[in-house]
mmCIF file of the C-alpha atoms, coordinates in Angstrom:
data_MODEL
# 
_entry.id   MODEL 
# 
loop_
_atom_site.group_PDB 
_atom_site.id 
_atom_site.type_symbol 
_atom_site.label_atom_id 
_atom_site.label_alt_id 
_atom_site.label_comp_id 
_atom_site.label_asym_id 
_atom_site.label_entity_id 
_atom_site.label_seq_id 
_atom_site.pdbx_PDB_ins_code 
_atom_site.Cartn_x 
_atom_site.Cartn_y 
_atom_site.Cartn_z 
_atom_site.occupancy 
_atom_site.B_iso_or_equiv 
_atom_site.pdbx_formal_charge 
_atom_site.auth_seq_id 
_atom_site.auth_comp_id 
_atom_site.auth_asym_id 
_atom_site.auth_atom_id 
_atom_site.pdbx_PDB_model_num 
ATOM 1  C CA . MET A 1 1  ? 67.109  48.045 187.077 1.00 0.00 ? 1  MET A CA 1 
ATOM 2  C CA . MET A 1 2  ? 70.321  50.035 187.040 1.00 0.00 ? 2  MET A CA 1 
ATOM 3  C CA . LYS A 1 3  ? 73.524  47.780 186.834 1.00 0.00 ? 3  LYS A CA 1 
ATOM 4  C CA . CYS A 1 4  ? 76.892  49.066 187.466 1.00 0.00 ? 4  CYS A CA 1 
ATOM 5  C CA . LEU A 1 5  ? 79.625  47.387 185.441 1.00 0.00 ? 5  LEU A CA 1 
ATOM 6  C CA . THR A 1 6  ? 83.409  48.588 185.565 1.00 0.00 ? 6  THR A CA 1 
ATOM 7  C CA . LEU A 1 7  ? 85.794  48.177 183.240 1.00 0.00 ? 7  LEU A CA 1 
ATOM 8  C CA . ILE A 1 8  ? 89.332  49.051 182.818 1.00 0.00 ? 8  ILE A CA 1 
ATOM 9  C CA . VAL A 1 9  ? 90.511  50.147 179.230 1.00 0.00 ? 9  VAL A CA 1 
ATOM 10 C CA . ALA A 1 10 ? 93.254  51.972 177.943 1.00 0.00 ? 10 ALA A CA 1 
ATOM 11 C CA . ALA A 1 11 ? 92.740  56.060 177.255 1.00 0.00 ? 11 ALA A CA 1 
ATOM 12 C CA . SER A 1 12 ? 93.443  55.214 173.294 1.00 0.00 ? 12 SER A CA 1 
ATOM 13 C CA . VAL A 1 13 ? 90.104  52.966 173.422 1.00 0.00 ? 13 VAL A CA 1 
ATOM 14 C CA . LYS A 1 14 ? 88.401  55.058 175.104 1.00 0.00 ? 14 LYS A CA 1 
ATOM 15 C CA . ARG A 1 15 ? 85.806  56.438 172.207 1.00 0.00 ? 15 ARG A CA 1 
ATOM 16 C CA . ASP A 1 16 ? 86.062  52.882 170.478 1.00 0.00 ? 16 ASP A CA 1 
ATOM 17 C CA . LEU A 1 17 ? 84.022  51.479 173.617 1.00 0.00 ? 17 LEU A CA 1 
ATOM 18 C CA . ALA A 1 18 ? 82.124  54.590 173.939 1.00 0.00 ? 18 ALA A CA 1 
ATOM 19 C CA . ASP A 1 19 ? 80.953  53.706 169.990 1.00 0.00 ? 19 ASP A CA 1 
ATOM 20 C CA . ARG A 1 20 ? 80.569  50.019 170.796 1.00 0.00 ? 20 ARG A CA 1 
ATOM 21 C CA . LEU A 1 21 ? 78.373  50.530 173.560 1.00 0.00 ? 21 LEU A CA 1 
ATOM 22 C CA . ARG A 1 22 ? 75.815  52.828 171.818 1.00 0.00 ? 22 ARG A CA 1 
ATOM 23 C CA . THR A 1 23 ? 75.264  50.011 169.537 1.00 0.00 ? 23 THR A CA 1 
ATOM 24 C CA . ILE A 1 24 ? 74.157  47.487 171.807 1.00 0.00 ? 24 ILE A CA 1 
ATOM 25 C CA . GLU A 1 25 ? 70.174  48.370 172.495 1.00 0.00 ? 25 GLU A CA 1 
ATOM 26 C CA . ALA A 1 26 ? 69.868  46.888 175.759 1.00 0.00 ? 26 ALA A CA 1 
ATOM 27 C CA . VAL A 1 27 ? 72.890  49.603 177.128 1.00 0.00 ? 27 VAL A CA 1 
ATOM 28 C CA . GLU A 1 28 ? 70.413  52.878 177.864 1.00 0.00 ? 28 GLU A CA 1 
ATOM 29 C CA . GLY A 1 29 ? 72.837  54.731 178.621 1.00 0.00 ? 29 GLY A CA 1 
ATOM 30 C CA . PHE A 1 30 ? 76.853  54.543 180.182 1.00 0.00 ? 30 PHE A CA 1 
ATOM 31 C CA . THR A 1 31 ? 79.263  56.711 182.083 1.00 0.00 ? 31 THR A CA 1 
ATOM 32 C CA . ILE A 1 32 ? 82.562  56.761 180.850 1.00 0.00 ? 32 ILE A CA 1 
ATOM 33 C CA . LEU A 1 33 ? 85.428  58.352 183.705 1.00 0.00 ? 33 LEU A CA 1 
ATOM 34 C CA . SER A 1 34 ? 89.248  58.505 183.605 1.00 0.00 ? 34 SER A CA 1 
ATOM 35 C CA . CYS A 1 35 ? 91.006  57.735 186.214 1.00 0.00 ? 35 CYS A CA 1 
ATOM 36 C CA . GLU A 1 36 ? 94.854  57.553 186.909 1.00 0.00 ? 36 GLU A CA 1 
ATOM 37 C CA . GLY A 1 37 ? 96.936  54.045 187.824 1.00 0.00 ? 37 GLY A CA 1 
ATOM 38 C CA . HIS A 1 38 ? 100.694 53.316 187.930 1.00 0.00 ? 38 HIS A CA 1 
ATOM 39 C CA . ARG A 1 39 ? 102.366 51.166 185.489 1.00 0.00 ? 39 ARG A CA 1 
ATOM 40 C CA . SER A 1 40 ? 104.652 48.458 186.237 1.00 0.00 ? 40 SER A CA 1 
ATOM 41 C CA . GLU A 1 41 ? 107.784 50.897 184.976 1.00 0.00 ? 41 GLU A CA 1 
ATOM 42 C CA . THR A 1 42 ? 106.404 53.262 187.583 1.00 0.00 ? 42 THR A CA 1 
ATOM 43 C CA . GLN A 1 43 ? 108.939 53.440 190.838 1.00 0.00 ? 43 GLN A CA 1 
ATOM 44 C CA . HIS A 1 44 ? 107.200 52.065 193.815 1.00 0.00 ? 44 HIS A CA 1 
ATOM 45 C CA . ASP A 1 45 ? 105.765 54.589 196.015 1.00 0.00 ? 45 ASP A CA 1 
ATOM 46 C CA . ALA A 1 46 ? 104.745 53.842 199.586 1.00 0.00 ? 46 ALA A CA 1 
ATOM 47 C CA . PHE A 1 47 ? 101.799 56.861 199.902 1.00 0.00 ? 47 PHE A CA 1 
ATOM 48 C CA . LEU A 1 48 ? 100.015 55.260 197.017 1.00 0.00 ? 48 LEU A CA 1 
ATOM 49 C CA . SER A 1 49 ? 101.188 51.538 197.834 1.00 0.00 ? 49 SER A CA 1 
ATOM 50 C CA . VAL A 1 50 ? 99.173  49.510 200.626 1.00 0.00 ? 50 VAL A CA 1 
# 
């Protein structure tokens, strides 16, 4: 059975996360996707916020 787990991590730790996931026997495969977010310093943009 496939399960989906969403993790939000900093780009700087993606490689370490992938290495750790590969060492877990119960994890048969995974996909890491990049996404863009907003930091607290980002100016408010009404088109990007709800």
